[in-house]
PDB file of C-alpha atoms in Angstrom:
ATOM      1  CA  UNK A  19     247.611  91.030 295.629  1.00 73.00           C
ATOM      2  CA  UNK A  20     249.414  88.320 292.906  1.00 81.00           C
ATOM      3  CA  UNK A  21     248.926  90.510 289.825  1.00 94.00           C
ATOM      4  CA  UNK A  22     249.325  88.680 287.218  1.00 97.00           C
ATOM      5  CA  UNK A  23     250.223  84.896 287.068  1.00 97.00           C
ATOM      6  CA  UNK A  24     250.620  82.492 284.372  1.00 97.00           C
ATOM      7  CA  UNK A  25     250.651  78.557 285.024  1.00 97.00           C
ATOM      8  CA  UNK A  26     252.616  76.852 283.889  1.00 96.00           C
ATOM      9  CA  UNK A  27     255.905  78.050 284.178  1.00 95.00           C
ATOM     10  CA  UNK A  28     257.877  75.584 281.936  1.00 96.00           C
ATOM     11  CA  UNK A  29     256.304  72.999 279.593  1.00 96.00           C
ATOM     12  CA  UNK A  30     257.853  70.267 276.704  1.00 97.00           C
ATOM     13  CA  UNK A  31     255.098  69.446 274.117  1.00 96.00           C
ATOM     14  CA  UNK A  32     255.714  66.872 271.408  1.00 97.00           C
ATOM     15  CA  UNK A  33     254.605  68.364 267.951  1.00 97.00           C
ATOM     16  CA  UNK A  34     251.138  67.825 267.679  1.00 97.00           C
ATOM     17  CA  UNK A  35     249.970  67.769 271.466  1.00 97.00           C
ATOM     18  CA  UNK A  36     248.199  70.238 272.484  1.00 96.00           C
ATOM     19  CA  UNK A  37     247.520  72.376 276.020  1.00 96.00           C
ATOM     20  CA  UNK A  38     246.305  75.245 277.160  1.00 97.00           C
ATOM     21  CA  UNK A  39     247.962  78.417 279.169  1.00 97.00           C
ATOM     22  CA  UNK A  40     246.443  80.169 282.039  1.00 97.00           C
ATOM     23  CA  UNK A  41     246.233  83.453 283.021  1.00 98.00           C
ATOM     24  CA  UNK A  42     244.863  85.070 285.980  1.00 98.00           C
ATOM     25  CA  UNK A  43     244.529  88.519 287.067  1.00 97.00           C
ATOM     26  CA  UNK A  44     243.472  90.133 290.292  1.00 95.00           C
ATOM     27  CA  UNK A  45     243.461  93.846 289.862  1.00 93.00           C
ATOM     28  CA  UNK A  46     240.117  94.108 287.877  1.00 92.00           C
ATOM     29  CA  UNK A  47     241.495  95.595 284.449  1.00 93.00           C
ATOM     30  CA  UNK A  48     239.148  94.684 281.366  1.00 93.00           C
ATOM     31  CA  UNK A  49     241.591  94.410 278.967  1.00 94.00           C
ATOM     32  CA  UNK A  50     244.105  91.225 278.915  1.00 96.00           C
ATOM     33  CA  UNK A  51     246.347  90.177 276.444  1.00 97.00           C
ATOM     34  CA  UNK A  52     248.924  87.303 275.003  1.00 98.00           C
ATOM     35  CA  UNK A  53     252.107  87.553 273.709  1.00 97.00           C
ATOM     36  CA  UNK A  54     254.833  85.852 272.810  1.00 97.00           C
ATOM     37  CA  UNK A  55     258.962  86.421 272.944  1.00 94.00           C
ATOM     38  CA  UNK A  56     261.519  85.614 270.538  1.00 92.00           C
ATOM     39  CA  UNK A  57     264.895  86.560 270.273  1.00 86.00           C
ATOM     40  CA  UNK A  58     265.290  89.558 268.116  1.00 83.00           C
ATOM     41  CA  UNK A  59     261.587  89.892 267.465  1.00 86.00           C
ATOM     42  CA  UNK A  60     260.619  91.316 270.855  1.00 87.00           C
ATOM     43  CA  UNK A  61     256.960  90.898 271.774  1.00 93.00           C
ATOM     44  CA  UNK A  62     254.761  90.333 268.978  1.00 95.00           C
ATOM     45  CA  UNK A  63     250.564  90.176 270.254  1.00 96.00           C
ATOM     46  CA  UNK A  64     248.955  86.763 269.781  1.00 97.00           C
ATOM     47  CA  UNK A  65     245.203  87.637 270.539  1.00 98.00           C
ATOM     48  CA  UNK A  66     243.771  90.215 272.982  1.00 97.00           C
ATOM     49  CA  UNK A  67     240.189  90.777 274.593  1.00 96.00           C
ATOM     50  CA  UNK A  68     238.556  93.993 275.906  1.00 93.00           C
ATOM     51  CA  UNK A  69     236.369  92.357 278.569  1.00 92.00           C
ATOM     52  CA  UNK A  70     234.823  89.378 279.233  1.00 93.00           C
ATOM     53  CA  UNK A  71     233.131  86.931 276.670  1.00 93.00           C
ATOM     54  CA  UNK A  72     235.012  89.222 274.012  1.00 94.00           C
ATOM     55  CA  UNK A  73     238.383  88.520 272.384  1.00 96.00           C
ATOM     56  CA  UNK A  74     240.236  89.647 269.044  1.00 96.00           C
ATOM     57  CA  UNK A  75     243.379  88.716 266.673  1.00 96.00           C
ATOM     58  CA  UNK A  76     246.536  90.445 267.802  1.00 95.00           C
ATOM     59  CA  UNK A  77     249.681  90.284 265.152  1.00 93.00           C
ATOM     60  CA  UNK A  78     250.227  86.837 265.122  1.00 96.00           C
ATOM     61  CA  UNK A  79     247.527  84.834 265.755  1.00 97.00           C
ATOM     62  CA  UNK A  80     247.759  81.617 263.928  1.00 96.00           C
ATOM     63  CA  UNK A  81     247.826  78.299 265.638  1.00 96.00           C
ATOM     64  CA  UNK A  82     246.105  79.855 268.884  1.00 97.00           C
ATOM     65  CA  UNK A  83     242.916  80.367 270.421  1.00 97.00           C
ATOM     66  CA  UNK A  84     241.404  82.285 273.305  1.00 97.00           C
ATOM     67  CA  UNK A  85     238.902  82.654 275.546  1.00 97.00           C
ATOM     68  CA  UNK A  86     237.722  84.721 278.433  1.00 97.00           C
ATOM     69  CA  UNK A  87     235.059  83.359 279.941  1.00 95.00           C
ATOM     70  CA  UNK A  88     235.925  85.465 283.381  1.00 95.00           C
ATOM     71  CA  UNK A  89     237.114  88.697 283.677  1.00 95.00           C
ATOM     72  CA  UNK A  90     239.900  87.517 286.050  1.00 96.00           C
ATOM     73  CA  UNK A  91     240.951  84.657 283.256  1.00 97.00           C
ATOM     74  CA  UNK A  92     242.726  84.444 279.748  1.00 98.00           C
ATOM     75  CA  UNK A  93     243.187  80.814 278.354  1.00 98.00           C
ATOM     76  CA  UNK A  94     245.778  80.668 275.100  1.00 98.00           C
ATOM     77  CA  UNK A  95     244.968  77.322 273.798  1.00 97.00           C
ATOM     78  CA  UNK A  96     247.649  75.142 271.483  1.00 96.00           C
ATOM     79  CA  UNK A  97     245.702  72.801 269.541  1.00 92.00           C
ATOM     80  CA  UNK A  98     248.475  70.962 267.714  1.00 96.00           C
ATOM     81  CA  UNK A  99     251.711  72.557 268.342  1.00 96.00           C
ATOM     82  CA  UNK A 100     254.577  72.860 266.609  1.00 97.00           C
ATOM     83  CA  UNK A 101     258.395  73.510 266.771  1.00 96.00           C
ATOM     84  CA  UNK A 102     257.477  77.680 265.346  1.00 96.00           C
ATOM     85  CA  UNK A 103     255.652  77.471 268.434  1.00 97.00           C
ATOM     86  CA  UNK A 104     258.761  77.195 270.733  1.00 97.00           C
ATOM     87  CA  UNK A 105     258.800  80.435 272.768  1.00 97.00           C
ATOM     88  CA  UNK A 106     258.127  82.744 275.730  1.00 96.00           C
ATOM     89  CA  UNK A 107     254.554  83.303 276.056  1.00 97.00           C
ATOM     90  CA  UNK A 108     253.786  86.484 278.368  1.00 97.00           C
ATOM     91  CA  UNK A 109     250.244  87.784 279.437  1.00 98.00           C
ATOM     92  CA  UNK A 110     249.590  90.644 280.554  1.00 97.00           C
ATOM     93  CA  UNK A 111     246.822  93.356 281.775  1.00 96.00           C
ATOM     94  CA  UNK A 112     245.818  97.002 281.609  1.00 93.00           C
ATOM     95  CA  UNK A 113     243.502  99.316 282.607  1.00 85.00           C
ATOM     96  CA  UNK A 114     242.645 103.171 281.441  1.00 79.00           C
ATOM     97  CA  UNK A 115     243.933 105.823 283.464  1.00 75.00           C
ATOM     98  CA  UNK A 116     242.343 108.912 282.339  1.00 72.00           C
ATOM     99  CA  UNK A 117     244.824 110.882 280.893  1.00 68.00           C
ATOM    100  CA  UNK A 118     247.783 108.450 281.464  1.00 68.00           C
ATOM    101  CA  UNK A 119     246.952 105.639 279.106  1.00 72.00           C
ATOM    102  CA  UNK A 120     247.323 102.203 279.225  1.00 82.00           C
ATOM    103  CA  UNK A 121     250.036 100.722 281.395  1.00 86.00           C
ATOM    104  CA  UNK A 122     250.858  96.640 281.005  1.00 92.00           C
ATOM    105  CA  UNK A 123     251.490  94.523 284.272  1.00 95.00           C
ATOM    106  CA  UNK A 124     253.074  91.257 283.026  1.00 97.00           C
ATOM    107  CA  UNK A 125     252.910  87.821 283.988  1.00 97.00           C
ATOM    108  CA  UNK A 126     256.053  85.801 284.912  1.00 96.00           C
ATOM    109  CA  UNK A 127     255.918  84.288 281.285  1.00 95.00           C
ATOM    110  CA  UNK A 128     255.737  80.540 280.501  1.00 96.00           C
ATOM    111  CA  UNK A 129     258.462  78.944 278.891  1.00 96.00           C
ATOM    112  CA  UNK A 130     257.091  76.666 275.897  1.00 97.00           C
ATOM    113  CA  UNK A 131     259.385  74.580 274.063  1.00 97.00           C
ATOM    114  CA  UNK A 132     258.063  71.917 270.785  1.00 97.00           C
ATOM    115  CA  UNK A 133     259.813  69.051 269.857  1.00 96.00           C
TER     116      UNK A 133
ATOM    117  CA  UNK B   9     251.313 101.671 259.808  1.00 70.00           C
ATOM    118  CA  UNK B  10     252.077 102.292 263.254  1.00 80.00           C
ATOM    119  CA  UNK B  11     255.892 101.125 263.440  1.00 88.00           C
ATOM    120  CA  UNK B  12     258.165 101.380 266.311  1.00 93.00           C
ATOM    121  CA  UNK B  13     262.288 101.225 265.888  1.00 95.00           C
ATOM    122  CA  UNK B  14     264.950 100.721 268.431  1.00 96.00           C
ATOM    123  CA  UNK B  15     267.579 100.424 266.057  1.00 95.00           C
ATOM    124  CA  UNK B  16     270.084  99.127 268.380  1.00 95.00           C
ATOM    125  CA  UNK B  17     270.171  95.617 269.099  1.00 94.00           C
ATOM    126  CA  UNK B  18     272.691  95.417 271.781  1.00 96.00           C
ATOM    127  CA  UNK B  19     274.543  98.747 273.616  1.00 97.00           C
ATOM    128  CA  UNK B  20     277.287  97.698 275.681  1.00 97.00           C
ATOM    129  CA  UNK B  21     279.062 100.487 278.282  1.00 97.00           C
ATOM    130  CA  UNK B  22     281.184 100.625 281.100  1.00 97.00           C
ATOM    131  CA  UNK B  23     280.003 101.532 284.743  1.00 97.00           C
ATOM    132  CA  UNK B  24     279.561 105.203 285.128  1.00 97.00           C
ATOM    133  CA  UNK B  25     279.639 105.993 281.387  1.00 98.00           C
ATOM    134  CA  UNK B  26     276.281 107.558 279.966  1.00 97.00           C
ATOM    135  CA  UNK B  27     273.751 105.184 277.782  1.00 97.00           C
ATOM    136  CA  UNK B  28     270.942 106.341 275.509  1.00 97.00           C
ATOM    137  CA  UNK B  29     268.524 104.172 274.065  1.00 97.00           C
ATOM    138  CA  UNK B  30     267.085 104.843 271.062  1.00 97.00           C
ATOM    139  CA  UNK B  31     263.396 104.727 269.619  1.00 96.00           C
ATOM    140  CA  UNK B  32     262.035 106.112 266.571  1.00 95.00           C
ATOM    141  CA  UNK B  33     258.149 106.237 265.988  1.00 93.00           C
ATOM    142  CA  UNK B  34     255.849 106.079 263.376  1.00 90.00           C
ATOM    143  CA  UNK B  35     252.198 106.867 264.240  1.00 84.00           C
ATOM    144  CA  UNK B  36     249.553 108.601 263.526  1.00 79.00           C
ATOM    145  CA  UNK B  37     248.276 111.453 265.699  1.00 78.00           C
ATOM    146  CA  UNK B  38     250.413 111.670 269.198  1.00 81.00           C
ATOM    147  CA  UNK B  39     250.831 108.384 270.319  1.00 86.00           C
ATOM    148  CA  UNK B  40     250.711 107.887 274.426  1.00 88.00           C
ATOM    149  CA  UNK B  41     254.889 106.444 274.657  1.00 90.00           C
ATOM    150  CA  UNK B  42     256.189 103.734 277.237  1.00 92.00           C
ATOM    151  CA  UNK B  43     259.548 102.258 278.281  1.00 95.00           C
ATOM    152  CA  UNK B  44     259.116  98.856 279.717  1.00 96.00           C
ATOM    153  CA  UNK B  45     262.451  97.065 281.096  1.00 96.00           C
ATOM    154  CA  UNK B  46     262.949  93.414 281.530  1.00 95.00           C
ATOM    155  CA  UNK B  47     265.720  91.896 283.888  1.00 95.00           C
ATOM    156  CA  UNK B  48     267.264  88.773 283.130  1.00 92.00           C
ATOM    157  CA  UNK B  49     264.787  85.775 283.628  1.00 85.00           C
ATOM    158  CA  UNK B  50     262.291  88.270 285.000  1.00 89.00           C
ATOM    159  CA  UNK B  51     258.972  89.996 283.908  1.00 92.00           C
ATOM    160  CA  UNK B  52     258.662  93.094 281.869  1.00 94.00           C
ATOM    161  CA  UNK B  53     257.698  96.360 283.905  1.00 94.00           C
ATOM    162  CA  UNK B  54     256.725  99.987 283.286  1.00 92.00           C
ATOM    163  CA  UNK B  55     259.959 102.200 283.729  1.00 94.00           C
ATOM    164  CA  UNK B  56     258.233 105.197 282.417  1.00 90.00           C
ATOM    165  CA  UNK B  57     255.578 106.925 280.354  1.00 87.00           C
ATOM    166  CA  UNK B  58     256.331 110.125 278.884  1.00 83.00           C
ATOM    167  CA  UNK B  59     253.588 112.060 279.914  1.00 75.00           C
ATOM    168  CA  UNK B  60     253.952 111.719 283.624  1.00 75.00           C
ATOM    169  CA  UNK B  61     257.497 113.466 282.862  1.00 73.00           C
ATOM    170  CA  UNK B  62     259.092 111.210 285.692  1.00 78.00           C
ATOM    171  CA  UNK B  63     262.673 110.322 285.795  1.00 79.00           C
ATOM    172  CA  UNK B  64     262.983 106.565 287.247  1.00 84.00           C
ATOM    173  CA  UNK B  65     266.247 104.702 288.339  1.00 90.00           C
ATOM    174  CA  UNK B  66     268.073 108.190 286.741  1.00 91.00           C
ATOM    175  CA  UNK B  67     266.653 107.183 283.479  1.00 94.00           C
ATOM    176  CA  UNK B  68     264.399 110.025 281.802  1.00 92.00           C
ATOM    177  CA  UNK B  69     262.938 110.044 278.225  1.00 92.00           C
ATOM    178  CA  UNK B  70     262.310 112.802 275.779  1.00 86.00           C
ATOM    179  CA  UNK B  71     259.810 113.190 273.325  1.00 86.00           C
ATOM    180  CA  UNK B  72     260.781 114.575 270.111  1.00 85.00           C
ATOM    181  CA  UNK B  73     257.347 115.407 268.204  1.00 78.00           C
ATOM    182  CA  UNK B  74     259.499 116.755 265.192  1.00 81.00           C
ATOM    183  CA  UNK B  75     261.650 113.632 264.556  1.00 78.00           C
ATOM    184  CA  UNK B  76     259.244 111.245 266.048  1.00 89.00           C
ATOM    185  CA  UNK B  77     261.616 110.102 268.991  1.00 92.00           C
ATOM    186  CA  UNK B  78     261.256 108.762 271.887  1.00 93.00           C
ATOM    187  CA  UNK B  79     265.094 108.237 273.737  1.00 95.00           C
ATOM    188  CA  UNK B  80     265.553 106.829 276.889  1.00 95.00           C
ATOM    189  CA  UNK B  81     268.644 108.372 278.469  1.00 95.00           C
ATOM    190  CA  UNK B  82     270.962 108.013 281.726  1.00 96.00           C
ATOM    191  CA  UNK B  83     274.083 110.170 282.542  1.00 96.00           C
ATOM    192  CA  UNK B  84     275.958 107.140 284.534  1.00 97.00           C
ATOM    193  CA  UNK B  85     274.900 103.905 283.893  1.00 97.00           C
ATOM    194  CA  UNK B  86     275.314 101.645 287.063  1.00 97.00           C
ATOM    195  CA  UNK B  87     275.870  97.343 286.612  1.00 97.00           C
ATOM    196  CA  UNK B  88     272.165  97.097 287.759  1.00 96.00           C
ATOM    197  CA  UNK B  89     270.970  98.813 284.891  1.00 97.00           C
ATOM    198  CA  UNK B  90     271.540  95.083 282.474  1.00 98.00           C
ATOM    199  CA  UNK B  91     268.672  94.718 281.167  1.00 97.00           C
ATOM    200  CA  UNK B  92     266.229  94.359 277.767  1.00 96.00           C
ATOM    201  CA  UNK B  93     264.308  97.827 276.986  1.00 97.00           C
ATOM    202  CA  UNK B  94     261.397  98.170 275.137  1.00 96.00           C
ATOM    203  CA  UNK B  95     259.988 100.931 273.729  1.00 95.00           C
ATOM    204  CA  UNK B  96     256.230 100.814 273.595  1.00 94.00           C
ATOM    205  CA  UNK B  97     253.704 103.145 271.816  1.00 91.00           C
ATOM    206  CA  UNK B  98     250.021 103.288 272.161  1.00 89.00           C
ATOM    207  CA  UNK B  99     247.923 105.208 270.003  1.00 85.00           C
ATOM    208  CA  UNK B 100     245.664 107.755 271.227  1.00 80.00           C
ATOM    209  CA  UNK B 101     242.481 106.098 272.474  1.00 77.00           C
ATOM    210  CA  UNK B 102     244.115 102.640 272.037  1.00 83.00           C
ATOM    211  CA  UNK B 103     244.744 100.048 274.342  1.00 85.00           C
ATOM    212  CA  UNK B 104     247.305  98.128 272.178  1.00 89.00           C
ATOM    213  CA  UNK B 105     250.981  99.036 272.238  1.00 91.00           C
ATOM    214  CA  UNK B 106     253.176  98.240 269.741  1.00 91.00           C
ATOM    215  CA  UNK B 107     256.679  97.087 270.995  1.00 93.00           C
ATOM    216  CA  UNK B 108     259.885  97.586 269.590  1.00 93.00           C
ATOM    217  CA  UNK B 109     262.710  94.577 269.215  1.00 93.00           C
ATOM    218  CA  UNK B 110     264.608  96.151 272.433  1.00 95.00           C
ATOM    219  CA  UNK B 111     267.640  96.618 273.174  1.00 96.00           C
ATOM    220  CA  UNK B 112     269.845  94.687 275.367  1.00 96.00           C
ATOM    221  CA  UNK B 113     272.194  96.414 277.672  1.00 98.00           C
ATOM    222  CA  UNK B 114     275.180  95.654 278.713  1.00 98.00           C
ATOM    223  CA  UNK B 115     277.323  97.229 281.592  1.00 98.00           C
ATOM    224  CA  UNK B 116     280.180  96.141 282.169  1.00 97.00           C
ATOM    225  CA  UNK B 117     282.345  96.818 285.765  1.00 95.00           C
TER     226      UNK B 117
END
């Protein structure tokens, strides 16, 4: 059982280039979410989905896209990035326990930095 | 707005001295609360959720309803205990937290 794991680990992107993030999960949970780190800003929510084919705008969503077309996957897409982009990215998963709420398992986090 | 506050950027103690955290909430109804820790270069995790009432690693939380606080507290921080915290709300019914800045600590030998 992996969890949750996020490829790649580190990447250098000239502005403008784009890529995409991966995310896998193997515990099942419907709900899967990105994020991203900066210093002194802690984790602000880039876009999140409920379940498969569905996804929604977290806090800070500009410059990003999504999709989930398996339950298992979460794809954060840069289509032209840029130096604001430079940061942590983290996904991570939940799932409902009744009466205990939502609890995240995080991915390793990919280290993104635009030049 | 929902709004989370951990006004504290950085707390920095000495081994064996005690360390609270601080979090202040803003939310309506009675939010589900989280602490979530992250060690250096490694992945955030659950440290605890208020309503299982657990104390983990010696830390335990309280919930303050009246001033809308949710402090993590230990009585002797240990070296091991270096890390970011993050305080993380989730509304009733929600499945979206809302994380605070964190605080880094720092203990020092």
């Amino acid at each position: 059982n992996a969890g949750v794991t996020q490829t790649p680990k580190f990447r250098v992107l000239k502005t403008g280039q784009s890529m995409t993030l991966l995310c896998a999960q193997d515990m099942n949970h419907e709900y899967m979410y990105w994020y991203r780190q900066d210093p002194g800003m802690g984790l602000r929510l880039i876009h999140y989905s409920v379940g498969e084919g569905t996804t929604a705008k977290g806090e800070v969503p500009d410059g990003y896209n999504v999709s989930r077309l398996k339950k298992q996957n979460f794809l954060l897409g840069l289509e032209s990035a840029a130096p604001s982009q430079t940061s942590v990215y983290f996904c991570a998963s939940s799932y409902s326990i009744p009466g205990q709420g939502y609890e995240q398992y995080f991915g390793p986090g990919t280290r993104l930095t635009v030049t | 707005a929902q709004r989370v506050t951990q006004p504290e950027k950085l707390l920095s103690v000495f081994k064996g001295a005690p360390v609270e955290l601080k979090c202040n909430y803003s939310y309506s109804g009675s939010p589900e609360l989280f602490w979530y820790v992250q060690y250096s270069r490694q992945r955030l995790q659950l440290l605890l959720r208020h309503i299982s009432r657990e104390s983990i690693k010696g830390f335990t939380a309280d919930l303050n309803k009246g001033e809308t606080s949710f402090h993590l507290k230990k009585p002797f921080a240990q070296e091991e205990d270096s890390a970011m915290y993050y305080c993380a709300p989730v509304g009733r019914g929600s499945y979206i937290p809302t994380f605070g800045r964190g605080t880094s600590l720092i203990v020092h030998p």
